JSON list of C-alpha atoms in Angstrom, two decimals:
[
{"chain": "A", "resi": 1096, "resn": "ASP", "atom": "CA", "xyz": [-60.23, 8.66, 135.93]},
{"chain": "A", "resi": 1097, "resn": "VAL", "atom": "CA", "xyz": [-56.72, 9.26, 136.29]},
{"chain": "A", "resi": 1098, "resn": "GLN", "atom": "CA", "xyz": [-55.15, 10.70, 132.97]},
{"chain": "A", "resi": 1099, "resn": "VAL", "atom": "CA", "xyz": [-52.18, 12.34, 131.79]},
{"chain": "A", "resi": 1100, "resn": "VAL", "atom": "CA", "xyz": [-51.60, 14.13, 128.56]},
{"chain": "A", "resi": 1101, "resn": "GLU", "atom": "CA", "xyz": [-48.32, 15.09, 127.15]},
{"chain": "A", "resi": 1102, "resn": "SER", "atom": "CA", "xyz": [-47.69, 18.12, 124.72]},
{"chain": "A", "resi": 1103, "resn": "GLY", "atom": "CA", "xyz": [-44.78, 20.04, 123.55]},
{"chain": "A", "resi": 1104, "resn": "GLY", "atom": "CA", "xyz": [-42.56, 17.68, 121.43]},
{"chain": "A", "resi": 1105, "resn": "GLY", "atom": "CA", "xyz": [-41.16, 18.53, 118.14]},
{"chain": "A", "resi": 1106, "resn": "SER", "atom": "CA", "xyz": [-37.81, 18.77, 116.03]},
{"chain": "A", "resi": 1107, "resn": "VAL", "atom": "CA", "xyz": [-34.81, 20.80, 116.98]},
{"chain": "A", "resi": 1108, "resn": "GLN", "atom": "CA", "xyz": [-31.16, 20.92, 116.08]},
{"chain": "A", "resi": 1109, "resn": "ALA", "atom": "CA", "xyz": [-28.68, 19.81, 118.46]},
{"chain": "A", "resi": 1110, "resn": "GLY", "atom": "CA", "xyz": [-28.18, 22.60, 121.08]},
{"chain": "A", "resi": 1111, "resn": "GLY", "atom": "CA", "xyz": [-31.54, 23.68, 121.08]},
{"chain": "A", "resi": 1112, "resn": "SER", "atom": "CA", "xyz": [-34.37, 23.57, 123.71]},
{"chain": "A", "resi": 1113, "resn": "LEU", "atom": "CA", "xyz": [-37.75, 22.17, 124.20]},
{"chain": "A", "resi": 1114, "resn": "ARG", "atom": "CA", "xyz": [-40.41, 22.31, 127.14]},
{"chain": "A", "resi": 1115, "resn": "LEU", "atom": "CA", "xyz": [-42.65, 19.27, 127.41]},
{"chain": "A", "resi": 1116, "resn": "SER", "atom": "CA", "xyz": [-45.88, 19.69, 129.37]},
{"chain": "A", "resi": 1117, "resn": "CYS", "atom": "CA", "xyz": [-47.71, 16.86, 131.27]},
{"chain": "A", "resi": 1118, "resn": "ALA", "atom": "CA", "xyz": [-51.36, 17.82, 132.20]},
{"chain": "A", "resi": 1119, "resn": "ALA", "atom": "CA", "xyz": [-52.83, 15.76, 134.73]},
{"chain": "A", "resi": 1120, "resn": "SER", "atom": "CA", "xyz": [-56.50, 15.23, 135.47]},
{"chain": "A", "resi": 1121, "resn": "GLY", "atom": "CA", "xyz": [-58.44, 12.90, 137.87]},
{"chain": "A", "resi": 1122, "resn": "PHE", "atom": "CA", "xyz": [-56.05, 13.38, 140.82]},
{"chain": "A", "resi": 1123, "resn": "THR", "atom": "CA", "xyz": [-53.74, 15.72, 142.69]},
{"chain": "A", "resi": 1124, "resn": "PHE", "atom": "CA", "xyz": [-50.19, 15.99, 143.32]},
{"chain": "A", "resi": 1125, "resn": "ASP", "atom": "CA", "xyz": [-50.44, 15.49, 146.98]},
{"chain": "A", "resi": 1126, "resn": "THR", "atom": "CA", "xyz": [-51.14, 11.66, 146.50]},
{"chain": "A", "resi": 1127, "resn": "TYR", "atom": "CA", "xyz": [-49.46, 10.95, 143.06]},
{"chain": "A", "resi": 1128, "resn": "ASP", "atom": "CA", "xyz": [-46.09, 11.61, 141.86]},
{"chain": "A", "resi": 1129, "resn": "ILE", "atom": "CA", "xyz": [-45.08, 12.19, 138.16]},
{"chain": "A", "resi": 1130, "resn": "GLY", "atom": "CA", "xyz": [-42.54, 11.12, 135.88]},
{"chain": "A", "resi": 1131, "resn": "TRP", "atom": "CA", "xyz": [-41.13, 11.59, 132.33]},
{"chain": "A", "resi": 1132, "resn": "PHE", "atom": "CA", "xyz": [-39.79, 8.45, 130.55]},
{"chain": "A", "resi": 1133, "resn": "ARG", "atom": "CA", "xyz": [-38.45, 8.07, 126.92]},
{"chain": "A", "resi": 1134, "resn": "GLN", "atom": "CA", "xyz": [-38.07, 5.35, 124.39]},
{"chain": "A", "resi": 1135, "resn": "ALA", "atom": "CA", "xyz": [-36.00, 5.23, 121.46]},
{"chain": "A", "resi": 1136, "resn": "PRO", "atom": "CA", "xyz": [-36.22, 2.96, 118.43]},
{"chain": "A", "resi": 1137, "resn": "GLY", "atom": "CA", "xyz": [-34.97, -0.59, 119.44]},
{"chain": "A", "resi": 1138, "resn": "LYS", "atom": "CA", "xyz": [-34.10, 0.58, 123.03]},
{"chain": "A", "resi": 1139, "resn": "ARG", "atom": "CA", "xyz": [-35.82, -0.18, 126.32]},
{"chain": "A", "resi": 1140, "resn": "ARG", "atom": "CA", "xyz": [-37.90, 2.56, 128.06]},
{"chain": "A", "resi": 1141, "resn": "GLU", "atom": "CA", "xyz": [-35.83, 4.60, 130.40]},
{"chain": "A", "resi": 1142, "resn": "GLY", "atom": "CA", "xyz": [-36.81, 7.04, 133.37]},
{"chain": "A", "resi": 1143, "resn": "VAL", "atom": "CA", "xyz": [-35.70, 10.50, 132.41]},
{"chain": "A", "resi": 1144, "resn": "SER", "atom": "CA", "xyz": [-37.01, 12.41, 135.25]},
{"chain": "A", "resi": 1145, "resn": "LEU", "atom": "CA", "xyz": [-39.44, 11.99, 138.01]},
{"chain": "A", "resi": 1146, "resn": "VAL", "atom": "CA", "xyz": [-40.82, 14.44, 140.67]},
{"chain": "A", "resi": 1147, "resn": "SER", "atom": "CA", "xyz": [-42.88, 14.36, 143.75]},
{"chain": "A", "resi": 1148, "resn": "CYS", "atom": "CA", "xyz": [-44.51, 17.74, 143.68]},
{"chain": "A", "resi": 1149, "resn": "ASN", "atom": "CA", "xyz": [-45.58, 17.46, 147.21]},
{"chain": "A", "resi": 1150, "resn": "ASP", "atom": "CA", "xyz": [-41.99, 17.82, 148.75]},
{"chain": "A", "resi": 1151, "resn": "GLY", "atom": "CA", "xyz": [-39.89, 18.67, 145.84]},
{"chain": "A", "resi": 1152, "resn": "THR", "atom": "CA", "xyz": [-37.84, 15.42, 145.60]},
{"chain": "A", "resi": 1153, "resn": "THR", "atom": "CA", "xyz": [-36.55, 14.94, 142.18]},
{"chain": "A", "resi": 1154, "resn": "TYR", "atom": "CA", "xyz": [-34.72, 12.35, 140.18]},
{"chain": "A", "resi": 1155, "resn": "PHE", "atom": "CA", "xyz": [-32.82, 12.67, 136.80]},
{"chain": "A", "resi": 1156, "resn": "THR", "atom": "CA", "xyz": [-31.17, 9.93, 134.94]},
{"chain": "A", "resi": 1157, "resn": "ASP", "atom": "CA", "xyz": [-27.31, 10.82, 134.72]},
{"chain": "A", "resi": 1158, "resn": "ALA", "atom": "CA", "xyz": [-27.46, 11.44, 130.72]},
{"chain": "A", "resi": 1159, "resn": "VAL", "atom": "CA", "xyz": [-29.71, 14.53, 131.43]},
{"chain": "A", "resi": 1160, "resn": "LYS", "atom": "CA", "xyz": [-28.35, 15.93, 134.77]},
{"chain": "A", "resi": 1161, "resn": "GLY", "atom": "CA", "xyz": [-27.40, 19.63, 134.38]},
{"chain": "A", "resi": 1162, "resn": "ARG", "atom": "CA", "xyz": [-29.57, 19.76, 131.08]},
{"chain": "A", "resi": 1163, "resn": "PHE", "atom": "CA", "xyz": [-33.14, 18.84, 131.93]},
{"chain": "A", "resi": 1164, "resn": "THR", "atom": "CA", "xyz": [-35.21, 20.36, 134.73]},
{"chain": "A", "resi": 1165, "resn": "ILE", "atom": "CA", "xyz": [-38.45, 19.24, 135.94]},
{"chain": "A", "resi": 1166, "resn": "SER", "atom": "CA", "xyz": [-41.16, 21.52, 137.68]},
{"chain": "A", "resi": 1167, "resn": "CYS", "atom": "CA", "xyz": [-44.71, 21.56, 139.05]},
{"chain": "A", "resi": 1168, "resn": "ASP", "atom": "CA", "xyz": [-47.53, 23.74, 138.60]},
{"chain": "A", "resi": 1169, "resn": "SER", "atom": "CA", "xyz": [-50.25, 22.61, 141.15]},
{"chain": "A", "resi": 1170, "resn": "ALA", "atom": "CA", "xyz": [-52.84, 25.37, 140.17]},
{"chain": "A", "resi": 1171, "resn": "LYS", "atom": "CA", "xyz": [-52.48, 24.26, 136.58]},
{"chain": "A", "resi": 1172, "resn": "ASN", "atom": "CA", "xyz": [-52.19, 20.51, 137.65]},
{"chain": "A", "resi": 1173, "resn": "THR", "atom": "CA", "xyz": [-49.24, 20.34, 134.98]},
{"chain": "A", "resi": 1174, "resn": "VAL", "atom": "CA", "xyz": [-45.58, 19.19, 135.25]},
{"chain": "A", "resi": 1175, "resn": "TYR", "atom": "CA", "xyz": [-43.08, 20.36, 132.81]},
{"chain": "A", "resi": 1176, "resn": "LEU", "atom": "CA", "xyz": [-39.86, 19.17, 131.69]},
{"chain": "A", "resi": 1177, "resn": "GLN", "atom": "CA", "xyz": [-37.47, 21.82, 130.30]},
{"chain": "A", "resi": 1178, "resn": "MET", "atom": "CA", "xyz": [-34.88, 20.24, 128.04]},
{"chain": "A", "resi": 1179, "resn": "ASN", "atom": "CA", "xyz": [-31.66, 22.42, 127.20]},
{"chain": "A", "resi": 1180, "resn": "SER", "atom": "CA", "xyz": [-28.66, 21.79, 125.17]},
{"chain": "A", "resi": 1181, "resn": "LEU", "atom": "CA", "xyz": [-30.43, 18.82, 123.45]},
{"chain": "A", "resi": 1182, "resn": "LYS", "atom": "CA", "xyz": [-28.42, 16.13, 121.81]},
{"chain": "A", "resi": 1183, "resn": "PRO", "atom": "CA", "xyz": [-29.27, 13.65, 118.89]},
{"chain": "A", "resi": 1184, "resn": "GLU", "atom": "CA", "xyz": [-29.32, 10.95, 121.64]},
{"chain": "A", "resi": 1185, "resn": "ASP", "atom": "CA", "xyz": [-32.24, 12.51, 123.20]},
{"chain": "A", "resi": 1186, "resn": "THR", "atom": "CA", "xyz": [-34.22, 11.63, 120.41]},
{"chain": "A", "resi": 1187, "resn": "ALA", "atom": "CA", "xyz": [-37.14, 9.38, 121.51]},
{"chain": "A", "resi": 1188, "resn": "VAL", "atom": "CA", "xyz": [-40.68, 9.22, 122.20]},
{"chain": "A", "resi": 1189, "resn": "TYR", "atom": "CA", "xyz": [-41.39, 10.96, 125.64]},
{"chain": "A", "resi": 1190, "resn": "TYR", "atom": "CA", "xyz": [-43.98, 9.57, 127.90]},
{"chain": "A", "resi": 1191, "resn": "CYS", "atom": "CA", "xyz": [-45.65, 11.03, 131.08]},
{"chain": "A", "resi": 1192, "resn": "ALA", "atom": "CA", "xyz": [-46.65, 8.57, 133.72]},
{"chain": "A", "resi": 1193, "resn": "THR", "atom": "CA", "xyz": [-48.10, 8.98, 137.21]},
{"chain": "A", "resi": 1194, "resn": "TRP", "atom": "CA", "xyz": [-48.45, 6.79, 140.39]},
{"chain": "A", "resi": 1195, "resn": "HIS", "atom": "CA", "xyz": [-49.54, 6.63, 143.99]},
{"chain": "A", "resi": 1196, "resn": "SER", "atom": "CA", "xyz": [-46.70, 8.47, 145.72]},
{"chain": "A", "resi": 1197, "resn": "GLY", "atom": "CA", "xyz": [-45.04, 6.92, 148.77]},
{"chain": "A", "resi": 1198, "resn": "LEU", "atom": "CA", "xyz": [-44.51, 3.38, 147.35]},
{"chain": "A", "resi": 1199, "resn": "PHE", "atom": "CA", "xyz": [-40.86, 3.60, 146.57]},
{"chain": "A", "resi": 1200, "resn": "ASN", "atom": "CA", "xyz": [-38.06, 6.18, 146.25]},
{"chain": "A", "resi": 1201, "resn": "LEU", "atom": "CA", "xyz": [-37.91, 7.92, 142.78]},
{"chain": "A", "resi": 1202, "resn": "SER", "atom": "CA", "xyz": [-34.71, 6.38, 141.61]},
{"chain": "A", "resi": 1203, "resn": "THR", "atom": "CA", "xyz": [-36.26, 2.91, 142.24]},
{"chain": "A", "resi": 1204, "resn": "LEU", "atom": "CA", "xyz": [-39.32, 3.86, 140.25]},
{"chain": "A", "resi": 1205, "resn": "ALA", "atom": "CA", "xyz": [-37.32, 5.06, 137.47]},
{"chain": "A", "resi": 1206, "resn": "THR", "atom": "CA", "xyz": [-36.20, 1.54, 137.05]},
{"chain": "A", "resi": 1207, "resn": "MET", "atom": "CA", "xyz": [-39.06, -0.21, 138.05]},
{"chain": "A", "resi": 1208, "resn": "LEU", "atom": "CA", "xyz": [-41.61, 1.42, 135.80]},
{"chain": "A", "resi": 1209, "resn": "SER", "atom": "CA", "xyz": [-39.43, 1.17, 132.68]},
{"chain": "A", "resi": 1210, "resn": "ARG", "atom": "CA", "xyz": [-39.55, -2.61, 133.28]},
{"chain": "A", "resi": 1211, "resn": "THR", "atom": "CA", "xyz": [-43.08, -2.92, 134.61]},
{"chain": "A", "resi": 1212, "resn": "PRO", "atom": "CA", "xyz": [-45.16, -0.19, 133.52]},
{"chain": "A", "resi": 1213, "resn": "ASP", "atom": "CA", "xyz": [-48.39, -1.51, 134.85]},
{"chain": "A", "resi": 1214, "resn": "PHE", "atom": "CA", "xyz": [-47.84, 0.24, 138.15]},
{"chain": "A", "resi": 1215, "resn": "ALA", "atom": "CA", "xyz": [-48.59, 3.34, 136.58]},
{"chain": "A", "resi": 1216, "resn": "TYR", "atom": "CA", "xyz": [-50.86, 5.65, 134.35]},
{"chain": "A", "resi": 1217, "resn": "TRP", "atom": "CA", "xyz": [-49.29, 6.58, 131.05]},
{"chain": "A", "resi": 1218, "resn": "GLY", "atom": "CA", "xyz": [-50.04, 9.22, 128.35]},
{"chain": "A", "resi": 1219, "resn": "GLN", "atom": "CA", "xyz": [-49.77, 8.55, 124.72]},
{"chain": "A", "resi": 1220, "resn": "GLY", "atom": "CA", "xyz": [-46.31, 10.11, 124.19]},
{"chain": "A", "resi": 1221, "resn": "THR", "atom": "CA", "xyz": [-44.97, 13.00, 122.28]},
{"chain": "A", "resi": 1222, "resn": "GLN", "atom": "CA", "xyz": [-42.06, 12.66, 119.75]},
{"chain": "A", "resi": 1223, "resn": "VAL", "atom": "CA", "xyz": [-38.88, 14.64, 120.40]},
{"chain": "A", "resi": 1224, "resn": "THR", "atom": "CA", "xyz": [-36.29, 14.71, 117.49]},
{"chain": "A", "resi": 1225, "resn": "VAL", "atom": "CA", "xyz": [-32.89, 16.12, 117.50]},
{"chain": "A", "resi": 1226, "resn": "SER", "atom": "CA", "xyz": [-30.94, 16.48, 114.51]},
{"chain": "A", "resi": 1227, "resn": "SER", "atom": "CA", "xyz": [-27.10, 16.93, 114.41]}
]
C-alpha cells in the first residue's frame, strides 16, 4: 500500500528552524512525486513545496521562497522540508502527499491538490507552531 508518514513538527519561536520528514512506503520516487501542503485554522489547504525526485524539479509557494528547501533521500525513501526563518504565519498543520508523477506540472498540482485532494495519498499531518 502507498503510505506517507510525516514527522518533525513542533513549536519554535519566530526566526527559528524545523525540518519535516516524509517517510514513504509502497512506492518509489521513480514513478511518484511528493509534496508538502499546509492548512491553518479557518484557511484553505495550500501547496507549500513539491518535488519530483526523479528529475529534481521543485515548486515553492511565494510565501516560503528563500526560506524553505525540499530534498529527497532515495536510499531512505524520505523527503525533507527544511524550514528556516520561520514566521508566525507559517503556523499550520503540514501534510505530506504523494501522487503518480507526470500527470501535471508541479505548479498546477500545488493548486489542484489543495482543492481536490482525492488524487493523492495523504499523511496524517504534523503540527508546526511558530510564536512571535
